[in-house]
XYZ file of C-alpha atoms in Angstrom:
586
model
C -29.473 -117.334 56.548
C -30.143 -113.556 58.109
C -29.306 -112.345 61.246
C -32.308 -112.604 63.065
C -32.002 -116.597 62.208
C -29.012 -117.169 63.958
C -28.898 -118.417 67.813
C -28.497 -114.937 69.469
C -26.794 -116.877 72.229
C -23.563 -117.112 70.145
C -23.502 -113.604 70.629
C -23.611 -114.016 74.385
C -21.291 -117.055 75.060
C -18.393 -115.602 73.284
C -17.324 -116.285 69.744
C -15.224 -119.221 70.000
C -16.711 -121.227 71.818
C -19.879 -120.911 70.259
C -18.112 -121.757 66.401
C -15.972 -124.994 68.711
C -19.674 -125.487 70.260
C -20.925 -126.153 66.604
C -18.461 -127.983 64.558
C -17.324 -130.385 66.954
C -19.350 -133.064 65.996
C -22.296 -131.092 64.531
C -24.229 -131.980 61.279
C -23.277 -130.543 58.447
C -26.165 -127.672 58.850
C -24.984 -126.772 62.269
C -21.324 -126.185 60.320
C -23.110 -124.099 57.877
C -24.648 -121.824 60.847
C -21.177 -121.401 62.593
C -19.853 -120.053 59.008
C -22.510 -117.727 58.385
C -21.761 -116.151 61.355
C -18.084 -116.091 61.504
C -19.075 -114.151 57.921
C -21.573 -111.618 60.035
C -18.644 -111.264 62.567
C -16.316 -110.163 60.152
C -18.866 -107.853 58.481
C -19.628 -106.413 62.309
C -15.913 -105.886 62.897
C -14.849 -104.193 59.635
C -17.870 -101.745 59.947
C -17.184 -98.032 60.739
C -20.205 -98.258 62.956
C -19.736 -99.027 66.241
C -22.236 -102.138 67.311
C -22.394 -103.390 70.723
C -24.721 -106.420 72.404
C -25.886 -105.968 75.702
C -28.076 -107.911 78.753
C -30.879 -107.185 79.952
C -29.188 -105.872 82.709
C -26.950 -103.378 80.409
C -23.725 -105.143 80.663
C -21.779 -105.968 77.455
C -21.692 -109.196 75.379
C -20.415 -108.225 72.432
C -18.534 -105.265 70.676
C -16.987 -104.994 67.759
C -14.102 -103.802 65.901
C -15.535 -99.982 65.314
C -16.826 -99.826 68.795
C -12.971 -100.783 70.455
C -11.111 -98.737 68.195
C -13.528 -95.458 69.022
C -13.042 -95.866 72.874
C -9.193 -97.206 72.882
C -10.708 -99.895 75.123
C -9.848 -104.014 73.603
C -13.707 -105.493 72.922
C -12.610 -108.516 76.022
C -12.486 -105.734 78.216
C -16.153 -104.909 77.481
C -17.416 -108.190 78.420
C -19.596 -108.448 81.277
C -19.356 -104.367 82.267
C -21.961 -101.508 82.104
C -20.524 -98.362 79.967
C -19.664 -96.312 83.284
C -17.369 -99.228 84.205
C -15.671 -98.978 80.870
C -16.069 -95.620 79.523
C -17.125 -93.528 83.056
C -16.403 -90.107 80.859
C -19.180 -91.034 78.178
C -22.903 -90.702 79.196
C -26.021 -92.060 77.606
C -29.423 -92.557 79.012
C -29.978 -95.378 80.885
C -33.286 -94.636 81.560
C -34.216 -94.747 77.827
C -32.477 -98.121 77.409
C -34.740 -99.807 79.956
C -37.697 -98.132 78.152
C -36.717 -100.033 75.144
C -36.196 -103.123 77.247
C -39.789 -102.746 78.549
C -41.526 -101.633 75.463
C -39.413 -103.216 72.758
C -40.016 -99.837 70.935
C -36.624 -98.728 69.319
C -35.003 -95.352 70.030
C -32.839 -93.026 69.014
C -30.554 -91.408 71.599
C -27.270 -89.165 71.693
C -24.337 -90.360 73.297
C -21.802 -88.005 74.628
C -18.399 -87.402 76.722
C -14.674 -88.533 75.862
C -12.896 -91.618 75.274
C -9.146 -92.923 76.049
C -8.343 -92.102 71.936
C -7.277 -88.770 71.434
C -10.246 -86.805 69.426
C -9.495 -82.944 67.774
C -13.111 -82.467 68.475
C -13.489 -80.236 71.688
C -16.121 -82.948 73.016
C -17.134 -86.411 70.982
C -20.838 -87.240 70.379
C -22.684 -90.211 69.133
C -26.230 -90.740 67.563
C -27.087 -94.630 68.480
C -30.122 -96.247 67.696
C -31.135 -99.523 70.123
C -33.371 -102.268 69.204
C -34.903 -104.704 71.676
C -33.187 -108.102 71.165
C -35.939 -111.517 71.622
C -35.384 -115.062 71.263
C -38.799 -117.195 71.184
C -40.584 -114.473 72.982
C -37.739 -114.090 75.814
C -36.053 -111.073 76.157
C -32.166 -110.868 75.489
C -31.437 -107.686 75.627
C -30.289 -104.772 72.980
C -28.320 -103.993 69.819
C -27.058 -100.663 69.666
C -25.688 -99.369 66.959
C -24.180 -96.154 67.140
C -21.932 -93.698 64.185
C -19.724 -90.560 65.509
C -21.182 -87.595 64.496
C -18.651 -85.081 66.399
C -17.804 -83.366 63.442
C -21.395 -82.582 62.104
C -21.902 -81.192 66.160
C -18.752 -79.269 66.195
C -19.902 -77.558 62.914
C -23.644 -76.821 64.226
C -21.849 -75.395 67.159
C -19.592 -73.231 65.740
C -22.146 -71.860 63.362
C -24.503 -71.527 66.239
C -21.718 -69.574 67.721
C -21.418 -67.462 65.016
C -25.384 -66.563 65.147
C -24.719 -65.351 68.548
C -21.433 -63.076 67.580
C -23.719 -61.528 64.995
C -26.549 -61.464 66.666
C -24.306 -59.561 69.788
C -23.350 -57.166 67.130
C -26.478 -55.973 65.766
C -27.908 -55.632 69.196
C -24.612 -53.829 69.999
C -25.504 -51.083 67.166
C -28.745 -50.167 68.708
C -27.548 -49.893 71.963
C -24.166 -48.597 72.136
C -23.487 -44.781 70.516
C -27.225 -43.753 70.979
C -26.502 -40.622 72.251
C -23.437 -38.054 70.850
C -21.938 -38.066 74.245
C -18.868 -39.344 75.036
C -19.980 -40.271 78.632
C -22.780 -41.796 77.681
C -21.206 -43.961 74.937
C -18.449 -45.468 77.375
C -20.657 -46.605 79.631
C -23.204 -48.191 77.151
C -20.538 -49.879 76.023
C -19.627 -50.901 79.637
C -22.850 -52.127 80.822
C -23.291 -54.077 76.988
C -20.534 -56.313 77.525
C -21.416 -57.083 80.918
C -22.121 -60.062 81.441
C -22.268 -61.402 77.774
C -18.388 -61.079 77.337
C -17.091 -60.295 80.671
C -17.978 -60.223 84.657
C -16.737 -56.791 85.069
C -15.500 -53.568 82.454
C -13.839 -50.156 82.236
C -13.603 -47.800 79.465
C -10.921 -45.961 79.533
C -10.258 -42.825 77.157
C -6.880 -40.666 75.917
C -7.235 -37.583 77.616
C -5.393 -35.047 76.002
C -6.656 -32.212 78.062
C -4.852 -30.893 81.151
C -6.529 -31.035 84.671
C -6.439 -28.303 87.007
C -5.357 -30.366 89.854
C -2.852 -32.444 88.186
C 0.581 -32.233 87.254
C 0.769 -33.245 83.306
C 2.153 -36.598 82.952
C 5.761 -36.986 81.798
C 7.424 -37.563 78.523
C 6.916 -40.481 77.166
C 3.158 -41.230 79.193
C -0.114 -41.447 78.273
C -2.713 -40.130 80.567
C -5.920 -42.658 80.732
C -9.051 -41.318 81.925
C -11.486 -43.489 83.911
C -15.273 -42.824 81.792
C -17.178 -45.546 82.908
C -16.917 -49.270 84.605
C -20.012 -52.193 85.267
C -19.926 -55.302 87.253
C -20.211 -55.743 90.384
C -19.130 -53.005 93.030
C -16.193 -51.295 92.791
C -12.730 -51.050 94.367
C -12.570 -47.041 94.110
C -9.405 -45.278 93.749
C -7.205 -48.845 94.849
C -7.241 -50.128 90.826
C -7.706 -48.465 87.049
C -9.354 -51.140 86.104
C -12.217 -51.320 88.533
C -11.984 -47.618 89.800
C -15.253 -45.150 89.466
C -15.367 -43.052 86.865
C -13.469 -39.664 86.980
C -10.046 -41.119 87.964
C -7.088 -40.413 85.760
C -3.956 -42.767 85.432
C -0.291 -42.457 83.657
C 0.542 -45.111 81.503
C 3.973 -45.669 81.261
C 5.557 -47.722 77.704
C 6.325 -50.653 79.281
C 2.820 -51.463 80.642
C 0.645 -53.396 78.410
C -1.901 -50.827 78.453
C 1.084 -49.130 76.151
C 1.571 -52.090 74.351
C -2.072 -52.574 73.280
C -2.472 -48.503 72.148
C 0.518 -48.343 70.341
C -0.011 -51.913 68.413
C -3.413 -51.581 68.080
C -3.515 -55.336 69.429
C -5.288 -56.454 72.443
C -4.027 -57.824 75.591
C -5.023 -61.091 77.019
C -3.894 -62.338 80.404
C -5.788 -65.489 80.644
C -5.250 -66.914 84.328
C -3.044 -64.944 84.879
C 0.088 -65.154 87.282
C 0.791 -62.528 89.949
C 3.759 -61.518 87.521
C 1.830 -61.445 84.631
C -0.754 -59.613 86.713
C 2.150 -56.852 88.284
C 2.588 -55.816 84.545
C -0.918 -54.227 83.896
C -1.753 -53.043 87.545
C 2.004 -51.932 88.144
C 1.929 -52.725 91.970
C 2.125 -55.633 94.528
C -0.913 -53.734 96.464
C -2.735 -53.844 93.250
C -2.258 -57.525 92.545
C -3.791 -58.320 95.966
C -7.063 -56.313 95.281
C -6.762 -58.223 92.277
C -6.774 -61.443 93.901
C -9.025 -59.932 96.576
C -12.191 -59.385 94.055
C -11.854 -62.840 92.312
C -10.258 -60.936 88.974
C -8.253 -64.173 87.157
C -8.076 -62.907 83.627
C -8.168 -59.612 81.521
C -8.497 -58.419 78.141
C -7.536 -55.025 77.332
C -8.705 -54.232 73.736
C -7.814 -50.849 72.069
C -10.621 -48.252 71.093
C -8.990 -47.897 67.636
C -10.143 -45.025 64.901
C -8.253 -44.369 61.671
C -5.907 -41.809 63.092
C -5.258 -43.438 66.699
C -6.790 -45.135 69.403
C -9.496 -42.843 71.866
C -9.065 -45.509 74.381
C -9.195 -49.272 75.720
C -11.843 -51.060 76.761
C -10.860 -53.985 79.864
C -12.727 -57.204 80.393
C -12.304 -58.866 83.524
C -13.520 -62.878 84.482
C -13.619 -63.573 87.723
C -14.987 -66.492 90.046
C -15.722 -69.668 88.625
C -16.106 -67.997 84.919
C -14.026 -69.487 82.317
C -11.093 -67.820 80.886
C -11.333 -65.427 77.290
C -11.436 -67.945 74.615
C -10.409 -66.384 71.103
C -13.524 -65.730 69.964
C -14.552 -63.482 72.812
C -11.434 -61.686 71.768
C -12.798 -61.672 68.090
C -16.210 -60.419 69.302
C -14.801 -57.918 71.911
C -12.488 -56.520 69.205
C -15.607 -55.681 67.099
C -17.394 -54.511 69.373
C -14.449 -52.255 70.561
C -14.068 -51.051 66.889
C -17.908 -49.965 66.410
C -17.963 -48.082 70.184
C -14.838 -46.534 68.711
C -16.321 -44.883 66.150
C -19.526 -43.624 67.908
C -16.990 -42.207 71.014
C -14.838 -40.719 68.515
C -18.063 -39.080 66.921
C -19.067 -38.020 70.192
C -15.547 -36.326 70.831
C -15.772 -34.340 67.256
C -19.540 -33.202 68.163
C -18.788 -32.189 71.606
C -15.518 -30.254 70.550
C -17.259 -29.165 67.053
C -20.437 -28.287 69.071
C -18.499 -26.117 71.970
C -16.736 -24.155 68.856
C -19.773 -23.306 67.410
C -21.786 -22.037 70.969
C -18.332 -20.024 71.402
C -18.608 -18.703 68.048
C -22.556 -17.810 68.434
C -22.167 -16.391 71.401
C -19.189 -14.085 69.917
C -20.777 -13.022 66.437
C -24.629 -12.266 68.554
C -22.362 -10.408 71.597
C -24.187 -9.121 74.714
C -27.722 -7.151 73.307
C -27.363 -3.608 73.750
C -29.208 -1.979 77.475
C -32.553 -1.085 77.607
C -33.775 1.871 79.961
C -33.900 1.627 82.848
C -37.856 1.808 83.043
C -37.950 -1.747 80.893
C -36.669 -4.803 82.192
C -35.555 -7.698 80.042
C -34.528 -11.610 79.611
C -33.353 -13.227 77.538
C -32.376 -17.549 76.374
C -31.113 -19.086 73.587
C -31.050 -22.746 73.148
C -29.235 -24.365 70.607
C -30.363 -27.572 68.187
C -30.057 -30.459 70.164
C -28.236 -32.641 67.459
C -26.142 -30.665 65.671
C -22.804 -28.632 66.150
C -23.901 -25.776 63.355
C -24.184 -22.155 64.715
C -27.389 -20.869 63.965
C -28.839 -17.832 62.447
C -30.811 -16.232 65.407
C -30.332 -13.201 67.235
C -31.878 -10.494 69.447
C -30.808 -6.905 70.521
C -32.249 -4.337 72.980
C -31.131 -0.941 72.268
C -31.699 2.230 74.338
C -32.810 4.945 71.644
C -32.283 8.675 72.350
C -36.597 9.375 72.124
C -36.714 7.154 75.683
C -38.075 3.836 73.704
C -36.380 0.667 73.952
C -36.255 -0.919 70.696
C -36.830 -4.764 71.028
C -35.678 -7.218 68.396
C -35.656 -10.435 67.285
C -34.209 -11.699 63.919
C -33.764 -15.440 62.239
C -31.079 -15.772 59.021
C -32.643 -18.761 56.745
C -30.293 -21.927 56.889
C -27.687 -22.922 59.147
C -23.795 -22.844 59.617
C -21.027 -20.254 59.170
C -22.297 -18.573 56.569
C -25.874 -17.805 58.134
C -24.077 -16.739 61.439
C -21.967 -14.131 59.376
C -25.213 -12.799 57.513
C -26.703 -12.398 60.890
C -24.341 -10.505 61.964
C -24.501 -7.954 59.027
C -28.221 -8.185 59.404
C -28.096 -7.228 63.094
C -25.054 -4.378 62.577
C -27.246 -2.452 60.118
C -30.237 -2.397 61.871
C -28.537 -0.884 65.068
C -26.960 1.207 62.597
C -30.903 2.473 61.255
C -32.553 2.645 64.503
C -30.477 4.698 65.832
C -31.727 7.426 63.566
C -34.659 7.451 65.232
C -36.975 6.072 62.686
C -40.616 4.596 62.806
C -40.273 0.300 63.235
C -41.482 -0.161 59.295
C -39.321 2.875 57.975
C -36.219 0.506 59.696
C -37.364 -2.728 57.894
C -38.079 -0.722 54.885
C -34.394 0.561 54.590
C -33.321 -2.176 55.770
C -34.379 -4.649 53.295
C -33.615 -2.382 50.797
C -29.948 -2.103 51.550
C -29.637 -5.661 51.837
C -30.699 -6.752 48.949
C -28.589 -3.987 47.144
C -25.504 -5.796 48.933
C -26.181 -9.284 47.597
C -26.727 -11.342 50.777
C -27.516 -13.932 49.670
C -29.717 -15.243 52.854
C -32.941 -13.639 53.578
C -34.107 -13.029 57.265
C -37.586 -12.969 58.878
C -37.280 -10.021 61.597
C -39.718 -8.299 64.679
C -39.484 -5.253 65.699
C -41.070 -3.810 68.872
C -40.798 -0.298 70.348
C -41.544 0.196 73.887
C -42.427 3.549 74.905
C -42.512 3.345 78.846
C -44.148 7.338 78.821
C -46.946 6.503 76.774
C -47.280 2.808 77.963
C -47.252 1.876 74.533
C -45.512 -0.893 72.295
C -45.817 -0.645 68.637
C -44.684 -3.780 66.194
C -43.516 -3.963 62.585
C -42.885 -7.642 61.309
C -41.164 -9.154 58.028
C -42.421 -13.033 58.033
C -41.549 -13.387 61.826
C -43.620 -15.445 64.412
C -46.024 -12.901 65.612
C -45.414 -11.887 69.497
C -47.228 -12.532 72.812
C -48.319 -10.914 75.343
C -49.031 -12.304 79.024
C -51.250 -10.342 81.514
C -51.071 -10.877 84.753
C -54.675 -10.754 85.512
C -56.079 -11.704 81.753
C -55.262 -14.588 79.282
C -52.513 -14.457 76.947
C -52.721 -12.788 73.607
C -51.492 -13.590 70.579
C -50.411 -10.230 68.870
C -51.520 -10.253 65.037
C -48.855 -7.804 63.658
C -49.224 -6.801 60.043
C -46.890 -9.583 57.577
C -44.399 -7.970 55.351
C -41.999 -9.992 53.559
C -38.946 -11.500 54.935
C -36.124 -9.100 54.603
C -33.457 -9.095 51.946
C -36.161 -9.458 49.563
C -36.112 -5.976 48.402
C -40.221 -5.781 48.448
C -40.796 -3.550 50.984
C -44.733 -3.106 51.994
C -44.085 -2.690 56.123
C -47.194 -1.949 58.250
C -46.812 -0.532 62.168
C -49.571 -1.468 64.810
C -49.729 -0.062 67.881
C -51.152 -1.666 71.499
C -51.493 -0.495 75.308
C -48.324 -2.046 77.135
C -48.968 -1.954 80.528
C -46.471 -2.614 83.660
C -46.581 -6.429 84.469
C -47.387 -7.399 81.546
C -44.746 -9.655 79.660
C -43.795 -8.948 76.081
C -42.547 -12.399 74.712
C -40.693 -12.193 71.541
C -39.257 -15.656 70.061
C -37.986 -17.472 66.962
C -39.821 -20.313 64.951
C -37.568 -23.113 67.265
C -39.983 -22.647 69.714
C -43.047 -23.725 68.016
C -41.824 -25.668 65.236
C -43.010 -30.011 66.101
C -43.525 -32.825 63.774
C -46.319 -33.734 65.899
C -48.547 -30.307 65.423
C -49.274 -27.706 62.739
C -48.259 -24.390 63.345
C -51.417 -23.002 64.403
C -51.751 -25.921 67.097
C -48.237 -24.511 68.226
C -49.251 -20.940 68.400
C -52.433 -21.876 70.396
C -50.297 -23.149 73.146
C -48.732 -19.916 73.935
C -51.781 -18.163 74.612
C -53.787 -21.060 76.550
C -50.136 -20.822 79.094
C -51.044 -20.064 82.935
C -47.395 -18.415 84.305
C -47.322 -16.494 87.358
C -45.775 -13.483 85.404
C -45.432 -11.822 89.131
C -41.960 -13.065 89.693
C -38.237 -12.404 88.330
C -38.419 -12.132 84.653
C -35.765 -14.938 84.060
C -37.786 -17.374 86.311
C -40.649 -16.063 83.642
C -38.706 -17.365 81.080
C -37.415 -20.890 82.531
C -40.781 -21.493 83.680
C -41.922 -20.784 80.108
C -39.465 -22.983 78.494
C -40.048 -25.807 81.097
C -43.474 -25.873 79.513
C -42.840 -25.744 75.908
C -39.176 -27.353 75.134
C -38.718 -30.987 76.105
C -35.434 -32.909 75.206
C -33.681 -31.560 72.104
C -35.285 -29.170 69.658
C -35.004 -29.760 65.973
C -34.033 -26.133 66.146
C -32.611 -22.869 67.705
C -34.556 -21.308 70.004
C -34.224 -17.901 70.581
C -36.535 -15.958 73.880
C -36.679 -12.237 74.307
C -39.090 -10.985 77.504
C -39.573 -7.994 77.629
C -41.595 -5.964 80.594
C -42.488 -2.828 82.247
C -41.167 -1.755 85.132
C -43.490 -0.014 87.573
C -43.478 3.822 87.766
């Protein structure tokens, strides 16, 4: 006999006295019946699955062995309650049971929440399936029938979990270290971890410099430097950790701060007591601002590099947020590590990048002084991202005749080696102009007596003599940008100086042309950084000199930032070099 043949009442009158019910006096097929399902009971009891009988009203009939032993609750203790009398911490649907009840469709439904038996899952869940339970067309009520499946959910959760570490990650690497500024980087990494990992941060870097204004910190204690914080306003100059940038703090060795730096370990103070608490922030009055701004637990997590940390990063909860659990610390820890490396790369470019401009600025020296009939400005801009000195340079130089020789000169390549070949290059042309030769004889002995040298970097170069007397300019040119001139009362021109070859070449084959310079006009003489663009040939580039509209009326130097307002936007792929040149009036 199956289970749907048996009197479902002997599931609802208890057992025992539906088996005493039976036999007593029963025919020998009623005895049969009660057997069968003293058999079914035992099979329901020694299943792992936990089966349960309820009303029509939801209250239990009948559990079995699986379903006490899961909740710690005996099965008596079931009979006659709803689950929230029993088991108040597990939830189900109710409304999805009386569905079933009114449509006899069966569902499936999860069942979640803890029991009185100890679990190691961090929360239990169930998948149950109910069936509508009828006896000659009368409703009874349900079977449920219902396996544990808090392993399988724990797993999908913690790989779910993992997805979102990973997928933190790679969002962190295109938005923290975009920029080779240290500034920058700190607070990127600041405003990233706020809120996904934290309710408030501060980046705090070594500073190994000394400030003006402060006495250096004593043996034995690390000076901190305040770069950048997120989260919520801050408590300025009361507490390091949620200070405004710019603020500078001495950390001492016993401080955890020290602890975390010179372990490379991070910190956490989950909850933390007003003890634990005095430790990082070194005060009482510290510990009450603390308290003050909601601030219950903190992380402090190193900046680490191979050498030695740049810094430590602090993550604060406060509020109702939930204390660090170990895999923030994982994840913050990674993230630290990556923002390391891009501040640390931001640290070498700046200090690499500040050597070079100091070494630029000391191989090209002042230019020599015009006359004092021809006034001139000068810029030079260095490649955006990169912390190479360049090869450009420029020179004025007063010649005995009463002209001003202008010049402009770019060494192929980049680095230390085309800085000290434009050095040579610009020593030995002072050294031949000042004989008082024509522009192409000084590119013609020029490039000759490079190339007998062996320098091994050839130069494009521009020459252009200003005679003030004769209100003449006349230009000589090996491979450099030609120059332009702007009028003051006509459009700009682009000069089209006869091309020689670069020099160093040893070719020779210089041409001199010879135009009106009059006072007011502006003699613009430049390196290829200026018109170099991805986006546009080099004719394109050229065109948009000469279609400029400056007023040319003013202070040469606001000539010249106006000029590169127009043409230079962000970071240049390379030097740029400006030399303006102009008439004075008689």
């Amino acid at each position: 006999m199956g289970f749907d043949q048996l009197p479902l009442q002997w599931l609802f009158t208890g057992a025992d006295d539906a088996l005493l019910s039976m036999v007593d006096g029963a025919p020998v097929e009623a005895v049969e019946q009660a057997h069968e399902y003293k058999i079914l009971r035992n099979v329901l009891d020694g299943t792992s699955a936990a089966v349960a009988i309820l009303d029509e009203r939801l209250r239990y009939r009948y559990v079995n062995g699986a379903m006490a032993r899961m909740s710690g609750v005996p099965t008596d203790a079931f009979h006659g309650r709803t689950m929230s009398e029993v088991l108040p911490d597990v939830h189900r649907s109710e409304d999805i049971l009386r569905m079933i009840l009114g449509d006899g469709r069966p569902r499936a439904l999860s069942v979640t929440g803890t029991t009185r038996v100890s679990s190691p899952f961090r929360q239990r869940q169930w998948s149950a399936v109910y069936h509508r339970l009828e006896d000659g067309g009368r409703v009874l009520g349900l079977c449920g029938i219902a396996v544990e499946v808090s392993g399988l959910r724990q797993y999908m959760d913690d790989l779910e979990r993992a997805h979102q570490r990973l997928a933190l990650l790679d969002t962190a690497a295109t938005r923290v270290g975009t920029t080779l500024r240290v500034e920058q980087t700190c607070a990127e990494l600041a405003e990233f971890v706020v809120p996904s990992l934290a309710d408030r941060a501060s980046v705090w870097t070594l500073d190994t410099e000394e400030v003006d204004d402060l006495p250096p910190p004593a043996p034995g204690v690390l000076r901190l430097r305040v770069v950048a914080s997120a989260g919520g306003p801050e408590v300025i100059g009361r507490v390091g950790l949620t200070a405004k940038a710019g603020y500078y703090f001495d950390v001492p060795r016993d401080s955890p701060t020290r602890s975390c730096l010179d372990t490379g370990r991070p910190w956490v103070g989950n909850l933390a007591s007003d003890d634990v608490l005095l430790k990082m922030v070194r005060t009482p009055l510290n510990v009450e601002v603390f308290r003050e701004v909601g601030i219950h637990s903190v992380v402090a997590v190193p900046l680490p590099t191979r050498e030695h940390p740049v810094g430590v990063v602090y993550l604060c909860r406060v509020g109702d947020s939930a204390p660090f659990t170990d895999e923030d610390v994982v994840v913050a820890q990674e993230l630290a590590a990556r923002a390391a490396v891009a501040i640390d790369n931001a640290r070498q470019y700046t200090l690499e990048h500040t050597m070079a401009l100091e070494l630029q600025r000391a191989l090209m020296s002042e230019p020599g002084t015009p006359h004092p009939d021809v006034e001139t400005a000068s810029r030079y801009l260095p490649a955006g991202q990169r912390a190479l000195v360049g090869g450009d340079w420029f020179d004025s130089m007063a010649l005995p005749s009463g002209c001003t020789l202008q010049v402009m000169g770019d060494v192929m390549g980049h680095g230390f080696t085309a800085a000290v070949a434009m050095s040579q290059y610009r020593s030995l042309l002072r050294s031949i102009a000042a004989s008082g030769a024509p522009v192409e004889r000084i590119l013609q002995e020029a490039d000759h007596r490079l190339a007998s040298i062996g320098i091994d970097r050839v130069a494009t170069c521009l020459l252009a003599l200003v005679d003030p007397r004769r209100g003449t300019c006349t230009f000589a040119g090996a491979g450099h940008p030609p120059p332009v001139l702007l009028h003051p009362d006509a459009p700009a021109e682009l000069v089209h100086v006869p091309t020689g070859p670069p020099l160093g070449t040893d070719l020779g084959g210089y041409e001199a042309l010879t135009l009106p310079l009059r006072p007011g006009t502006v003699l613009l003489m430049y390196t290829d950084g200026l018109i170099e663009d991805r986006r546009r040939d080099i004719d394109s580039s050229l065109r948009r000199l000469t279609h400029l509209h400056l007023d040319i009326d003013g202070p040469l130097e606001s000539v010249v930032d106006a000029l590169l307002a127009r043409l230079v936007h962000g970071t240049t792929e390379d030097d740029v070099t400006l030399l303006a040149t102009r008439l004075r009036p008689a």
